[in-house]
mmCIF file of C-alpha atoms in Angstrom:
data_model
loop_
_atom_site.group_PDB
_atom_site.id
_atom_site.type_symbol
_atom_site.label_atom_id
_atom_site.label_comp_id
_atom_site.label_asym_id
_atom_site.label_seq_id
_atom_site.Cartn_x
_atom_site.Cartn_y
_atom_site.Cartn_z
ATOM 1 C CA VAL A 1 119.208 100.416 97.180
ATOM 2 C CA ALA A 2 116.788 99.221 94.492
ATOM 3 C CA ASN A 3 115.891 96.158 96.585
ATOM 4 C CA ILE A 4 115.344 98.301 99.688
ATOM 5 C CA VAL A 5 112.986 100.586 97.760
ATOM 6 C CA LEU A 6 111.163 97.608 96.247
ATOM 7 C CA ASN A 7 110.783 95.783 99.576
ATOM 8 C CA ASN A 8 109.532 98.952 101.280
ATOM 9 C CA PHE A 9 106.817 99.378 98.659
ATOM 10 C CA ILE A 10 105.820 95.706 98.789
ATOM 11 C CA GLY A 11 105.798 95.930 102.602
ATOM 12 C CA ILE A 12 102.978 98.474 102.385
ATOM 13 C CA TYR A 13 100.708 95.598 101.344
ATOM 14 C CA GLY A 14 101.586 93.336 104.273
ATOM 15 C CA SER A 15 103.913 90.504 105.240
ATOM 16 C CA ASP A 16 102.105 87.990 103.012
ATOM 17 C CA ALA A 17 102.957 90.090 99.953
ATOM 18 C CA VAL A 18 106.609 90.278 101.058
ATOM 19 C CA ALA A 19 106.769 86.491 101.573
ATOM 20 C CA SER A 20 105.076 85.744 98.236
ATOM 21 C CA TYR A 21 107.343 88.130 96.356
ATOM 22 C CA GLY A 22 110.453 86.738 98.057
ATOM 23 C CA ILE A 23 109.687 83.195 96.922
ATOM 24 C CA ALA A 24 108.599 84.270 93.430
ATOM 25 C CA TYR A 25 111.785 86.301 93.033
ATOM 26 C CA LYS A 26 113.998 83.403 94.155
ATOM 27 C CA LEU A 27 112.363 81.141 91.558
ATOM 28 C CA ASP A 28 112.746 83.858 88.924
ATOM 29 C CA MET A 29 116.465 84.052 89.762
ATOM 30 C CA VAL A 30 116.989 80.705 87.969
ATOM 31 C CA PRO A 31 116.557 82.110 84.421
ATOM 32 C CA ILE A 32 118.314 85.327 85.477
ATOM 33 C CA LEU A 33 121.439 83.470 86.638
ATOM 34 C CA LEU A 34 121.439 81.152 83.612
ATOM 35 C CA SER A 35 121.271 84.187 81.330
ATOM 36 C CA VAL A 36 124.143 85.856 83.193
ATOM 37 C CA GLY A 37 126.174 82.630 82.958
ATOM 38 C CA LEU A 38 125.567 82.401 79.210
ATOM 39 C CA SER A 39 126.582 86.041 78.702
ATOM 40 C CA GLN A 40 129.719 85.736 80.833
ATOM 41 C CA GLY A 41 130.730 82.550 79.036
ATOM 42 C CA VAL A 42 130.367 84.118 75.597
ATOM 43 C CA ALA A 43 132.106 87.385 76.590
ATOM 44 C CA SER A 44 135.621 85.956 76.195
ATOM 45 C CA LEU A 45 134.756 84.693 72.697
ATOM 46 C CA ILE A 46 133.372 88.120 71.777
ATOM 47 C CA GLY A 47 136.551 89.759 73.072
ATOM 48 C CA TYR A 48 138.697 87.361 71.041
ATOM 49 C CA TYR A 49 136.802 87.963 67.787
ATOM 50 C CA TYR A 50 136.823 91.712 68.379
ATOM 51 C CA GLY A 51 140.582 91.750 69.027
ATOM 52 C CA ALA A 52 141.212 89.575 65.960
ATOM 53 C CA GLU A 53 138.968 91.893 63.892
ATOM 54 C CA ARG A 54 136.819 88.944 62.811
ATOM 55 C CA LYS A 55 133.625 90.991 62.554
ATOM 56 C CA LYS A 56 131.521 88.303 60.847
ATOM 57 C CA GLN A 57 132.187 85.731 63.580
ATOM 58 C CA LEU A 58 131.614 88.403 66.251
ATOM 59 C CA SER A 59 128.233 89.266 64.759
ATOM 60 C CA ASP A 60 127.288 85.586 64.406
ATOM 61 C CA VAL A 61 128.192 84.825 68.027
ATOM 62 C CA MET A 62 126.126 87.792 69.244
ATOM 63 C CA LYS A 63 123.104 86.786 67.153
ATOM 64 C CA PHE A 64 123.233 83.115 68.131
ATOM 65 C CA SER A 65 123.851 83.767 71.846
ATOM 66 C CA THR A 66 121.133 86.424 72.042
ATOM 67 C CA LEU A 67 118.636 84.164 70.295
ATOM 68 C CA TYR A 68 119.600 81.281 72.597
ATOM 69 C CA GLY A 69 119.123 83.541 75.630
ATOM 70 C CA ILE A 70 115.702 84.663 74.399
ATOM 71 C CA LEU A 71 114.581 81.061 73.800
ATOM 72 C CA LEU A 72 115.922 79.980 77.199
ATOM 73 C CA GLY A 73 113.944 82.766 78.856
ATOM 74 C CA ALA A 74 110.817 81.892 76.867
ATOM 75 C CA MET A 75 111.109 78.286 78.049
ATOM 76 C CA PHE A 76 111.066 79.466 81.666
ATOM 77 C CA VAL A 77 108.019 81.649 80.980
ATOM 78 C CA VAL A 78 106.161 78.534 79.825
ATOM 79 C CA VAL A 79 107.342 76.504 82.845
ATOM 80 C CA PHE A 80 106.454 79.229 85.365
ATOM 81 C CA VAL A 81 103.046 79.930 83.810
ATOM 82 C CA LEU A 82 102.095 76.238 83.676
ATOM 83 C CA PHE A 83 103.675 75.065 86.924
ATOM 84 C CA GLY A 84 103.759 78.216 89.072
ATOM 85 C CA ASN A 85 101.397 76.785 91.685
ATOM 86 C CA THR A 86 103.361 73.533 91.888
ATOM 87 C CA LEU A 87 106.659 75.366 92.335
ATOM 88 C CA ALA A 88 105.200 77.714 94.958
ATOM 89 C CA SER A 89 103.755 74.766 96.889
ATOM 90 C CA ILE A 90 107.293 73.431 97.451
ATOM 91 C CA PHE A 91 107.858 76.400 99.814
ATOM 92 C CA LEU A 92 104.327 77.111 101.086
ATOM 93 C CA GLN A 93 101.315 75.270 102.471
ATOM 94 C CA ASP A 94 98.735 78.073 102.567
ATOM 95 C CA ALA A 95 96.575 77.911 99.398
ATOM 96 C CA ARG A 96 96.102 81.688 99.216
ATOM 97 C CA LEU A 97 99.835 82.371 99.494
ATOM 98 C CA ILE A 98 100.572 79.703 96.877
ATOM 99 C CA GLU A 99 98.154 81.387 94.483
ATOM 100 C CA GLN A 100 99.611 84.834 95.172
ATOM 101 C CA THR A 101 103.200 83.607 94.745
ATOM 102 C CA SER A 102 102.280 81.896 91.478
ATOM 103 C CA TYR A 103 100.619 85.107 90.273
ATOM 104 C CA PHE A 104 103.709 87.189 91.150
ATOM 105 C CA LEU A 105 105.932 84.628 89.401
ATOM 106 C CA ARG A 106 103.844 84.834 86.215
ATOM 107 C CA ILE A 107 104.357 88.607 86.164
ATOM 108 C CA LEU A 108 108.073 88.519 87.004
ATOM 109 C CA CYS A 109 108.922 85.815 84.460
ATOM 110 C CA LEU A 110 107.660 87.939 81.559
ATOM 111 C CA SER A 111 111.062 89.641 81.505
ATOM 112 C CA ALA A 112 113.008 86.341 81.219
ATOM 113 C CA PRO A 113 113.250 86.371 77.381
ATOM 114 C CA LEU A 114 114.375 90.019 77.480
ATOM 115 C CA LEU A 115 117.401 89.047 79.563
ATOM 116 C CA GLY A 116 118.889 87.428 76.453
ATOM 117 C CA VAL A 117 119.179 90.896 74.929
ATOM 118 C CA ILE A 118 120.046 92.898 78.061
ATOM 119 C CA ASN A 119 122.734 90.616 79.479
ATOM 120 C CA MET A 120 124.345 89.880 76.108
ATOM 121 C CA THR A 121 124.547 93.608 75.323
ATOM 122 C CA THR A 122 125.998 94.365 78.755
ATOM 123 C CA TYR A 123 128.749 91.736 78.434
ATOM 124 C CA TYR A 124 129.309 92.614 74.769
ATOM 125 C CA PHE A 125 130.364 96.122 75.790
ATOM 126 C CA GLN A 126 132.476 94.748 78.643
ATOM 127 C CA ALA A 127 134.252 92.386 76.242
ATOM 128 C CA LEU A 128 134.994 95.317 73.924
ATOM 129 C CA GLY A 129 136.518 97.256 76.835
ATOM 130 C CA LYS A 130 133.683 99.805 76.757
ATOM 131 C CA ALA A 131 132.963 99.772 80.479
ATOM 132 C CA VAL A 132 131.010 103.057 80.437
ATOM 133 C CA HIS A 133 128.393 101.599 78.071
ATOM 134 C CA SER A 134 128.051 98.542 80.288
ATOM 135 C CA LEU A 135 127.820 100.699 83.410
ATOM 136 C CA VAL A 136 125.082 102.825 81.825
ATOM 137 C CA ILE A 137 122.974 99.707 81.181
ATOM 138 C CA THR A 138 123.495 98.500 84.771
ATOM 139 C CA LEU A 139 122.612 101.890 86.283
ATOM 140 C CA LEU A 140 119.520 102.194 84.091
ATOM 141 C CA ARG A 141 118.399 98.723 85.097
ATOM 142 C CA ASN A 142 118.977 98.958 88.850
ATOM 143 C CA ALA A 143 118.400 102.619 89.663
ATOM 144 C CA ILE A 144 117.617 105.226 87.019
ATOM 145 C CA LEU A 145 114.672 103.363 85.472
ATOM 146 C CA PHE A 146 113.807 100.859 88.194
ATOM 147 C CA ILE A 147 113.306 103.083 91.251
ATOM 148 C CA PRO A 148 111.070 105.663 89.501
ATOM 149 C CA GLY A 149 109.325 102.722 87.801
ATOM 150 C CA VAL A 150 108.408 101.192 91.172
ATOM 151 C CA VAL A 151 107.122 104.542 92.482
ATOM 152 C CA ILE A 152 105.073 105.376 89.372
ATOM 153 C CA LEU A 153 103.621 101.883 88.878
ATOM 154 C CA ASN A 154 102.745 101.652 92.579
ATOM 155 C CA TYR A 155 100.820 104.898 92.206
ATOM 156 C CA LEU A 156 98.995 103.623 89.109
ATOM 157 C CA TRP A 157 98.295 99.972 89.986
ATOM 158 C CA GLN A 158 99.285 99.487 93.654
ATOM 159 C CA LEU A 159 100.821 96.051 94.399
ATOM 160 C CA ASN A 160 100.359 94.760 90.834
ATOM 161 C CA GLY A 161 102.295 97.782 89.593
ATOM 162 C CA VAL A 162 105.163 97.223 92.045
ATOM 163 C CA ILE A 163 105.522 93.594 90.927
ATOM 164 C CA ALA A 164 105.259 94.601 87.256
ATOM 165 C CA ALA A 165 108.078 97.163 87.620
ATOM 166 C CA GLN A 166 110.766 94.602 86.718
ATOM 167 C CA PRO A 167 109.277 93.413 83.378
ATOM 168 C CA VAL A 168 108.203 96.953 82.409
ATOM 169 C CA VAL A 169 111.664 98.403 83.108
ATOM 170 C CA GLU A 170 113.400 95.528 81.331
ATOM 171 C CA LEU A 171 111.193 95.984 78.263
ATOM 172 C CA ILE A 172 112.253 99.647 78.084
ATOM 173 C CA LEU A 173 115.881 98.645 78.723
ATOM 174 C CA THR A 174 115.751 96.028 75.938
ATOM 175 C CA ILE A 175 114.804 98.759 73.467
ATOM 176 C CA ILE A 176 117.668 100.937 74.759
ATOM 177 C CA CYS A 177 120.132 98.004 74.492
ATOM 178 C CA LEU A 178 119.082 97.287 70.893
ATOM 179 C CA PHE A 179 119.588 100.961 70.073
ATOM 180 C CA MET A 180 123.030 101.024 71.734
ATOM 181 C CA TYR A 181 124.115 97.804 69.991
ATOM 182 C CA GLY A 182 122.836 99.008 66.601
ATOM 183 C CA ARG A 183 124.667 102.308 67.036
ATOM 184 C CA GLU A 184 127.890 100.462 67.897
ATOM 185 C CA MET A 185 127.543 98.271 64.788
ATOM 186 C CA LYS A 186 126.988 101.341 62.615
ATOM 187 C CA ARG A 187 130.035 103.042 64.141
ATOM 188 C CA ASN A 188 132.196 99.967 63.437
ATOM 189 C CA LYS A 189 131.087 99.921 59.778
ATOM 190 C CA VAL A 190 131.909 103.607 59.381
ATOM 191 C CA SER A 191 135.379 103.116 60.929
ATOM 192 C CA GLU A 192 135.983 100.110 58.637
ATOM 193 C CA ARG A 193 135.188 102.214 55.573
ATOM 194 C CA GLY A 194 137.551 104.918 56.854
ATOM 195 C CA VAL A 195 140.385 102.382 57.203
ATOM 196 C CA GLN A 196 139.725 100.937 53.741
ATOM 197 C CA GLY A 197 139.563 104.451 52.246
#
């Protein structure tokens, strides 16, 4: 549904915009999928440490994996900013479309470092068996924040706003994820004190 809404809004600005966005989004999927792979791979380790009540190791794994995800995303930002035109020219010949695709890619990739926080938090809650928390993050990302974000940003900045919806929404979602994770950590400390008491 989110993709249908997004494509309909991009379609307002013509087929060239749709083509440029499609290619930029496919390139931007590389850091997205790597971040998801990292988070899924670490989830079983998080679940093990949580079940074994090894809180220190659990916290260390979360910190290291999140930092790694952020740095991985930042690396792709650098690559896409520096080589956006080169990457776009693999798929296109028209100079104007190459420039537009590169421009879209530079906007989209701004959210790549944020994925280290969002995806790790999502899979952290899944590993702990807290599916509702994970579902909330997914719904916020793909519907509750994203769809209104596309509509509002289109109204404010037209095509630039539509393309910027993803990084803007994921910045807001990163803040929410940090809040949810911090709250969970605080709750675990309180329950530990209760057990010790």
